[in-house]
Amino acid sequence: HTWFVRAYDNVGNYRQSTETRTFYVDWEAPTDFALISPSDGATVTTAQPTFEWEQSFDYGSGLSKYELCISGYAPIEISPTETEHSLTFELPNGTYSWFVKAYDNANAFTSSNTHNLTVAVPLPEQAATPVGLTEICSVSGSTNYETTGAINASTYNWEITPSEASILTPNGLSCSIDWNQYYTGEVEITVTGENSVGNGPVSDELLINLYAPTDTATANGDSFICLGSSTGDLYLTNNNGSVLNWQTSSDLMVWTDIESTEIIYSEIPSSTGQYFYRAITQNGACPSVASFYTQVDVADVPGDIGNIMGLNDVCPGQNMVAYNVQGIDTINTYIWTLPSSFNGESTTNEISI
C-alpha cells in the first residue's frame, strides 16, 4: 500500500504532501525451514564451527535478516541472502543449543528447529621446529623464522632464550628477530601452539650461533732475514676468527693468496727484497677481514769478512784494545761474540774491548 496526505482550506483548495510512502500489510511469517549442520547432538573439535540451515522465504514484505541464536550468547545478525555462518569468536569447550530465526520486513519471524552441539577442542599438538638461519653475525640486523604450525592451534607463542639476545616480534606462523649487536653465543628459538583450551607442547628448539664481528688481527714475525732462511713463525694477535688463507705482497697493492689456513705460517722466500704478509680471517657468519700486515726484509747472505785484525797479546787489565774486520758495503750489521770475562759492544766492523 502507498499513502500520502492532503491539506485543505475552507474553500476546498488543497496541497498534497511532497512525498509518498509505501507500507506492507503482511499477515504471513517467513516459511518454515530446518537446520542442516552441525547435526543434532554432534561433537566438533573446532572452537569456531560453521552453522548451516535451509533457506526460508517470505512472499509478502520479504526476508530482512536471519538471527543465529547460540545458548549463552547474544543473537548474531546475518544477511537474508546467507544460509551459513562461521563464528568469528571461539566457543569454550562445552555443550550448546542453537537455532535460527528468519525475519521479514514486517518484523514477523519464524524459528527453526533446535540442535544441540558439543564443542570438544583438544590441546594443540607439538608445533613444528622453527626454520631459518642458524649462523648469524650479531650486527646483521633482523632475521625471519617460520614454523609449519601445530594441529588444532589457532595462535602461536614464540620465545627466544636468552631474551637479552634480541627483540622478538611474533606474527602467527612466523616471527622477526632484531639481534642485539652486543650479544654473542648460543641462542634457542621455540614456538608453542595455542587455542581456546590452552597451550600445546613446546617445539624442539632451533639452535642459533650468534657471532661478534671479525676483529682486525695483527700479523707478527721476524723483520729481517738472509736469503735462503725461513721467515720464521708468522702469527696473529688480536684475532677472534679462523684463518681463511694467508696472503703475500711485494708492493702492498697486489696480494697473492697462500693456501694455508693455519694460525701460524712460515716460508723460505725465493729472492731478496721486501715481503709483506697478512691473513684473511673470519669469525663465524660475519664478513671476513684482512689483518694488519707484517714486513720481512730478505737480504743477500753477507760475503766473507776475513780474519779479525788486532793485538794478539795484551796485558791483564788493559782497556780499549781495538779490533776490526774488513768492511763490506752490503753488510749493515756486525755481531761480535766475546768471552764472558771480556767487555765490549759494537754493531759495526770495529770494536774496542
CSV table of C-alpha atoms in Angstrom, one decimal:
chain,number,residue,atom,x,y,z
A,1,HIS,CA,0.0,0.0,0.0
A,2,THR,CA,1.0,3.6,-0.6
A,3,TRP,CA,-0.1,6.7,1.3
A,4,PHE,CA,0.2,10.4,1.3
A,5,VAL,CA,-1.6,13.4,3.0
A,6,ARG,CA,-3.6,16.4,1.6
A,7,ALA,CA,-4.2,19.6,3.4
A,8,TYR,CA,-7.5,21.5,2.6
A,9,ASP,CA,-8.6,25.1,3.3
A,10,ASN,CA,-12.2,26.3,3.9
A,11,VAL,CA,-13.0,26.9,0.3
A,12,GLY,CA,-11.8,23.5,-0.9
A,13,ASN,CA,-8.3,24.3,-2.0
A,14,TYR,CA,-5.6,21.7,-1.0
A,15,ARG,CA,-2.0,20.9,-1.2
A,16,GLN,CA,-0.6,17.4,-1.3
A,17,SER,CA,2.4,16.2,0.7
A,18,THR,CA,5.7,16.2,-1.2
A,19,GLU,CA,6.4,12.5,-0.7
A,20,THR,CA,4.5,9.2,-0.9
A,21,ARG,CA,5.3,6.3,1.3
A,22,THR,CA,4.8,2.6,0.9
A,23,PHE,CA,3.9,0.1,3.6
A,24,TYR,CA,3.0,-3.6,3.7
A,25,VAL,CA,0.3,-5.4,5.4
A,26,ASP,CA,1.9,-8.8,5.9
A,27,TRP,CA,-0.1,-11.5,7.7
A,28,GLU,CA,2.3,-14.3,6.9
A,29,ALA,CA,5.6,-15.0,8.7
A,30,PRO,CA,8.5,-16.4,6.8
A,31,THR,CA,8.2,-20.1,5.7
A,32,ASP,CA,9.4,-22.9,7.9
A,33,PHE,CA,12.9,-24.1,7.5
A,34,ALA,CA,15.3,-26.6,9.2
A,35,LEU,CA,18.9,-26.7,10.4
A,36,ILE,CA,21.4,-28.6,8.4
A,37,SER,CA,24.7,-28.7,10.3
A,38,PRO,CA,26.2,-29.4,12.7
A,39,SER,CA,23.6,-32.2,13.1
A,40,ASP,CA,21.7,-32.5,16.3
A,41,GLY,CA,24.0,-34.0,19.1
A,42,ALA,CA,27.1,-33.5,17.0
A,43,THR,CA,30.6,-33.1,18.6
A,44,VAL,CA,33.0,-30.7,16.9
A,45,THR,CA,36.7,-30.2,17.5
A,46,THR,CA,36.9,-26.6,16.4
A,47,ALA,CA,36.1,-23.6,18.6
A,48,GLN,CA,34.8,-21.7,15.6
A,49,PRO,CA,32.3,-24.1,13.9
A,50,THR,CA,30.3,-23.2,10.8
A,51,PHE,CA,26.5,-23.3,11.1
A,52,GLU,CA,24.3,-24.1,8.1
A,53,TRP,CA,20.5,-24.0,7.6
A,54,GLU,CA,17.8,-24.2,4.9
A,55,GLN,CA,16.6,-21.1,3.2
A,56,SER,CA,13.4,-19.5,4.3
A,57,PHE,CA,11.1,-17.5,2.1
A,58,ASP,CA,8.6,-14.6,2.6
A,59,TYR,CA,6.1,-13.8,-0.1
A,60,GLY,CA,4.8,-10.7,1.5
A,61,SER,CA,7.2,-8.0,2.6
A,62,GLY,CA,10.3,-10.2,2.0
A,63,LEU,CA,13.0,-11.5,4.3
A,64,SER,CA,15.0,-8.9,6.2
A,65,LYS,CA,17.6,-11.0,8.1
A,66,TYR,CA,18.4,-14.2,9.9
A,67,GLU,CA,19.5,-14.4,13.6
A,68,LEU,CA,21.8,-17.2,14.7
A,69,CYS,CA,21.0,-18.0,18.4
A,70,ILE,CA,23.5,-19.9,20.5
A,71,SER,CA,22.8,-20.5,24.1
A,72,GLY,CA,24.7,-18.1,26.4
A,73,TYR,CA,25.4,-15.6,23.6
A,74,ALA,CA,23.6,-12.7,22.1
A,75,PRO,CA,21.9,-13.4,18.7
A,76,ILE,CA,24.2,-12.9,15.6
A,77,GLU,CA,22.5,-11.0,12.8
A,78,ILE,CA,23.1,-12.4,9.3
A,79,SER,CA,22.2,-11.2,5.8
A,80,PRO,CA,18.9,-12.7,4.4
A,81,THR,CA,20.9,-14.0,1.4
A,82,GLU,CA,23.2,-16.1,3.6
A,83,THR,CA,22.3,-19.6,4.9
A,84,GLU,CA,25.6,-20.4,6.7
A,85,HIS,CA,27.9,-18.6,9.2
A,86,SER,CA,31.4,-19.2,10.6
A,87,LEU,CA,31.9,-17.8,14.0
A,88,THR,CA,34.4,-15.0,14.4
A,89,PHE,CA,35.0,-15.8,18.1
A,90,GLU,CA,35.8,-19.1,19.9
A,91,LEU,CA,33.4,-21.2,21.9
A,92,PRO,CA,34.8,-22.7,25.0
A,93,ASN,CA,34.6,-26.4,25.3
A,94,GLY,CA,31.1,-27.4,26.4
A,95,THR,CA,27.5,-28.2,25.2
A,96,TYR,CA,25.3,-25.6,23.5
A,97,SER,CA,21.9,-25.4,21.9
A,98,TRP,CA,21.4,-23.4,18.8
A,99,PHE,CA,18.7,-22.4,16.3
A,100,VAL,CA,18.0,-19.7,13.7
A,101,LYS,CA,15.3,-17.1,13.3
A,102,ALA,CA,14.1,-15.8,9.9
A,103,TYR,CA,12.6,-12.2,10.0
A,104,ASP,CA,10.6,-10.5,7.3
A,105,ASN,CA,10.3,-6.7,6.8
A,106,ALA,CA,7.2,-6.6,9.0
A,107,ASN,CA,9.4,-7.9,11.8
A,108,ALA,CA,7.5,-11.2,11.9
A,109,PHE,CA,9.8,-14.2,12.4
A,110,THR,CA,9.8,-18.0,12.1
A,111,SER,CA,12.2,-20.1,14.3
A,112,SER,CA,13.9,-23.2,13.0
A,113,ASN,CA,14.2,-26.4,15.0
A,114,THR,CA,16.8,-26.6,17.7
A,115,HIS,CA,20.1,-28.6,17.7
A,116,ASN,CA,22.4,-29.5,20.5
A,117,LEU,CA,26.1,-29.1,19.9
A,118,THR,CA,29.2,-30.2,21.9
A,119,VAL,CA,32.5,-28.3,21.4
A,120,ALA,CA,35.4,-30.5,22.4
A,121,VAL,CA,38.6,-28.9,21.2
A,122,PRO,CA,41.8,-30.8,22.0
A,123,LEU,CA,45.0,-29.2,23.1
A,124,PRO,CA,47.3,-28.3,20.1
A,125,GLU,CA,49.9,-30.9,19.1
A,126,GLN,CA,53.6,-30.1,19.3
A,127,ALA,CA,54.5,-27.2,16.9
A,128,ALA,CA,57.0,-27.9,14.1
A,129,THR,CA,60.6,-26.8,14.8
A,130,PRO,CA,61.3,-23.3,13.6
A,131,VAL,CA,63.3,-22.9,10.4
A,132,GLY,CA,65.7,-20.1,9.4
A,133,LEU,CA,69.4,-19.1,9.5
A,134,THR,CA,71.4,-20.7,12.3
A,135,GLU,CA,74.7,-18.8,11.8
A,136,ILE,CA,74.2,-15.1,12.4
A,137,CYS,CA,76.5,-12.1,12.7
A,138,SER,CA,75.4,-10.0,15.7
A,139,VAL,CA,75.4,-6.8,13.6
A,140,SER,CA,73.3,-8.3,10.8
A,141,GLY,CA,70.1,-6.5,11.8
A,142,SER,CA,66.9,-8.6,11.7
A,143,THR,CA,66.2,-12.2,10.7
A,144,ASN,CA,62.9,-14.0,10.0
A,145,TYR,CA,61.9,-17.5,11.2
A,146,GLU,CA,58.9,-19.7,10.4
A,147,THR,CA,57.1,-22.8,11.6
A,148,THR,CA,54.6,-25.0,9.6
A,149,GLY,CA,52.4,-24.9,12.7
A,150,ALA,CA,50.7,-27.3,15.0
A,151,ILE,CA,47.4,-29.3,14.6
A,152,ASN,CA,44.5,-27.7,16.5
A,153,ALA,CA,46.4,-24.4,17.1
A,154,SER,CA,44.8,-21.1,16.4
A,155,THR,CA,47.6,-18.8,17.6
A,156,TYR,CA,51.3,-19.2,18.3
A,157,ASN,CA,53.6,-18.1,21.1
A,158,TRP,CA,57.3,-17.6,20.1
A,159,GLU,CA,60.2,-17.5,22.6
A,160,ILE,CA,63.9,-16.8,22.4
A,161,THR,CA,66.4,-17.8,25.1
A,162,PRO,CA,68.2,-15.8,26.4
A,163,SER,CA,65.8,-12.9,26.0
A,164,GLU,CA,68.6,-10.3,26.0
A,165,ALA,CA,69.9,-11.6,22.8
A,166,SER,CA,67.2,-9.9,20.7
A,167,ILE,CA,63.8,-8.2,20.4
A,168,LEU,CA,61.3,-10.8,19.1
A,169,THR,CA,58.2,-9.7,17.1
A,170,PRO,CA,55.7,-12.6,16.6
A,171,ASN,CA,53.4,-12.8,13.6
A,172,GLY,CA,51.4,-16.0,13.7
A,173,LEU,CA,53.4,-18.7,11.9
A,174,SER,CA,56.5,-16.5,11.7
A,175,CYS,CA,58.5,-14.1,13.8
A,176,SER,CA,61.0,-11.4,13.2
A,177,ILE,CA,64.1,-11.1,15.4
A,178,ASP,CA,66.2,-7.9,15.8
A,179,TRP,CA,69.5,-9.0,17.1
A,180,ASN,CA,71.4,-7.3,20.0
A,181,GLN,CA,74.7,-6.4,18.4
A,182,TYR,CA,76.5,-6.7,21.7
A,183,TYR,CA,75.4,-10.3,22.4
A,184,THR,CA,77.3,-13.3,21.3
A,185,GLY,CA,76.9,-17.0,21.9
A,186,GLU,CA,74.2,-19.7,21.6
A,187,VAL,CA,70.5,-18.8,21.3
A,188,GLU,CA,67.5,-21.0,21.2
A,189,ILE,CA,64.2,-20.3,19.4
A,190,THR,CA,61.0,-22.3,20.2
A,191,VAL,CA,57.3,-21.9,19.3
A,192,THR,CA,54.1,-23.2,21.0
A,193,GLY,CA,50.7,-23.6,19.5
A,194,GLU,CA,47.7,-22.3,21.5
A,195,ASN,CA,43.9,-22.5,21.2
A,196,SER,CA,40.9,-21.8,23.5
A,197,VAL,CA,41.7,-24.8,25.6
A,198,GLY,CA,45.4,-23.9,26.3
A,199,ASN,CA,48.9,-24.4,25.1
A,200,GLY,CA,50.3,-27.4,23.4
A,201,PRO,CA,53.9,-28.9,23.8
A,202,VAL,CA,56.8,-26.6,23.1
A,203,SER,CA,58.5,-27.3,19.7
A,204,ASP,CA,62.0,-28.6,19.5
A,205,GLU,CA,64.5,-25.8,19.8
A,206,LEU,CA,66.3,-24.2,16.9
A,207,LEU,CA,69.9,-23.6,18.0
A,208,ILE,CA,71.5,-20.4,16.6
A,209,ASN,CA,75.1,-19.3,16.9
A,210,LEU,CA,75.5,-15.5,17.2
A,211,TYR,CA,79.0,-14.2,16.4
A,212,ALA,CA,80.8,-11.0,17.2
A,213,PRO,CA,82.1,-9.0,14.1
A,214,THR,CA,85.5,-10.2,12.9
A,215,ASP,CA,88.3,-8.3,14.6
A,216,THR,CA,91.2,-6.9,12.5
A,217,ALA,CA,94.1,-9.1,13.7
A,218,THR,CA,97.7,-8.1,13.5
A,219,ALA,CA,100.4,-10.3,11.8
A,220,ASN,CA,103.7,-10.6,13.6
A,221,GLY,CA,107.1,-12.1,12.8
A,222,ASP,CA,110.9,-11.5,12.1
A,223,SER,CA,111.6,-8.3,10.2
A,224,PHE,CA,115.0,-9.2,8.6
A,225,ILE,CA,116.3,-12.5,7.3
A,226,CYS,CA,119.0,-13.6,4.9
A,227,LEU,CA,118.2,-15.2,1.5
A,228,GLY,CA,117.7,-18.9,2.0
A,229,SER,CA,116.4,-18.6,5.5
A,230,SER,CA,112.9,-19.1,6.7
A,231,THR,CA,110.7,-16.2,7.7
A,232,GLY,CA,110.2,-17.9,11.0
A,233,ASP,CA,106.8,-18.2,12.5
A,234,LEU,CA,104.4,-15.5,11.3
A,235,TYR,CA,101.5,-15.4,13.7
A,236,LEU,CA,98.4,-13.4,14.6
A,237,THR,CA,97.4,-11.4,17.7
A,238,ASN,CA,94.1,-9.8,18.4
A,239,ASN,CA,92.4,-12.5,16.4
A,240,ASN,CA,88.9,-13.8,17.1
A,241,GLY,CA,88.2,-15.8,13.9
A,242,SER,CA,89.5,-18.6,11.8
A,243,VAL,CA,92.2,-18.1,9.1
A,244,LEU,CA,90.8,-18.5,5.6
A,245,ASN,CA,94.2,-18.0,4.0
A,246,TRP,CA,97.4,-16.0,4.2
A,247,GLN,CA,98.5,-13.5,1.6
A,248,THR,CA,101.8,-12.1,0.4
A,249,SER,CA,102.7,-8.9,-1.5
A,250,SER,CA,105.8,-7.0,-2.6
A,251,ASP,CA,104.1,-3.6,-3.0
A,252,LEU,CA,101.1,-3.6,-0.7
A,253,MET,CA,98.8,-3.2,-3.7
A,254,VAL,CA,98.7,-6.7,-5.3
A,255,TRP,CA,98.2,-9.5,-2.9
A,256,THR,CA,98.7,-13.2,-3.7
A,257,ASP,CA,96.8,-15.9,-1.8
A,258,ILE,CA,98.7,-18.5,0.1
A,259,GLU,CA,96.9,-21.8,0.6
A,260,SER,CA,97.3,-22.1,4.3
A,261,THR,CA,94.5,-21.9,7.0
A,262,GLU,CA,96.9,-22.4,9.9
A,263,ILE,CA,97.1,-19.7,12.6
A,264,ILE,CA,101.0,-19.8,12.2
A,265,TYR,CA,102.7,-19.6,8.8
A,266,SER,CA,106.3,-19.7,7.5
A,267,GLU,CA,108.1,-20.0,4.2
A,268,ILE,CA,111.5,-19.5,2.6
A,269,PRO,CA,111.4,-16.5,0.2
A,270,SER,CA,112.9,-17.2,-3.2
A,271,SER,CA,114.6,-13.9,-3.7
A,272,THR,CA,115.8,-10.8,-1.9
A,273,GLY,CA,113.5,-7.8,-1.4
A,274,GLN,CA,110.6,-6.7,0.8
A,275,TYR,CA,107.9,-9.2,1.6
A,276,PHE,CA,104.6,-8.3,3.2
A,277,TYR,CA,102.4,-10.9,4.9
A,278,ARG,CA,98.8,-10.8,6.2
A,279,ALA,CA,96.0,-13.2,6.9
A,280,ILE,CA,92.3,-13.2,5.9
A,281,THR,CA,90.2,-14.2,9.0
A,282,GLN,CA,86.5,-14.7,9.6
A,283,ASN,CA,84.5,-15.1,12.8
A,284,GLY,CA,81.5,-17.4,12.1
A,285,ALA,CA,78.9,-15.9,9.8
A,286,CYS,CA,80.5,-12.4,10.0
A,287,PRO,CA,82.3,-10.9,7.0
A,288,SER,CA,86.0,-11.7,6.6
A,289,VAL,CA,88.6,-9.1,7.3
A,290,ALA,CA,92.3,-8.7,6.2
A,291,SER,CA,94.7,-8.4,9.1
A,292,PHE,CA,97.3,-5.7,9.5
A,293,TYR,CA,100.5,-6.8,7.7
A,294,THR,CA,104.0,-7.6,8.9
A,295,GLN,CA,107.1,-6.8,6.8
A,296,VAL,CA,110.0,-9.2,6.2
A,297,ASP,CA,113.2,-7.8,4.5
A,298,VAL,CA,115.2,-10.5,2.7
A,299,ALA,CA,118.9,-9.7,2.0
A,300,ASP,CA,121.8,-11.5,0.4
A,301,VAL,CA,124.0,-13.6,2.6
A,302,PRO,CA,127.0,-11.4,3.7
A,303,GLY,CA,130.3,-12.0,2.0
A,304,ASP,CA,133.5,-13.3,3.7
A,305,ILE,CA,134.8,-10.6,6.1
A,306,GLY,CA,138.1,-12.4,6.6
A,307,ASN,CA,140.1,-12.6,9.8
A,308,ILE,CA,139.8,-10.3,12.9
A,309,MET,CA,142.7,-7.9,13.0
A,310,GLY,CA,144.2,-6.5,16.2
A,311,LEU,CA,146.6,-7.3,19.0
A,312,ASN,CA,147.3,-11.0,19.8
A,313,ASP,CA,149.0,-10.3,23.1
A,314,VAL,CA,147.6,-7.9,25.7
A,315,CYS,CA,148.4,-7.2,29.4
A,316,PRO,CA,145.9,-8.1,32.1
A,317,GLY,CA,143.6,-5.2,32.8
A,318,GLN,CA,144.4,-3.4,29.6
A,319,ASN,CA,141.4,-1.4,28.2
A,320,MET,CA,140.1,-0.1,24.9
A,321,VAL,CA,142.0,-2.5,22.8
A,322,ALA,CA,140.8,-2.1,19.2
A,323,TYR,CA,139.9,-4.9,16.8
A,324,ASN,CA,138.3,-4.8,13.4
A,325,VAL,CA,137.3,-6.8,10.3
A,326,GLN,CA,137.1,-5.9,6.7
A,327,GLY,CA,134.1,-3.5,6.0
A,328,ILE,CA,131.8,-4.7,3.2
A,329,ASP,CA,129.1,-2.3,1.7
A,330,THR,CA,126.4,-4.9,1.6
A,331,ILE,CA,126.7,-5.6,5.4
A,332,ASN,CA,124.9,-3.1,7.7
A,333,THR,CA,125.2,-5.0,11.0
A,334,TYR,CA,128.0,-6.9,12.6
A,335,ILE,CA,127.6,-9.3,15.5
A,336,TRP,CA,130.6,-9.7,17.8
A,337,THR,CA,130.9,-12.6,20.2
A,338,LEU,CA,133.2,-12.2,23.2
A,339,PRO,CA,134.4,-14.4,26.1
A,340,SER,CA,132.4,-14.0,29.3
A,341,SER,CA,135.2,-12.1,31.1
A,342,PHE,CA,135.6,-9.5,28.3
A,343,ASN,CA,133.6,-6.3,27.9
A,344,GLY,CA,132.7,-4.6,24.6
A,345,GLU,CA,129.8,-3.9,22.4
A,346,SER,CA,129.5,-2.9,18.7
A,347,THR,CA,127.4,-3.5,15.6
A,348,THR,CA,130.0,-2.1,13.2
A,349,ASN,CA,133.1,-3.7,11.8
A,350,GLU,CA,135.1,-2.2,14.7
A,351,ILE,CA,135.1,-2.9,18.4
A,352,SER,CA,137.0,-1.8,21.5
A,353,ILE,CA,137.5,-4.4,24.3
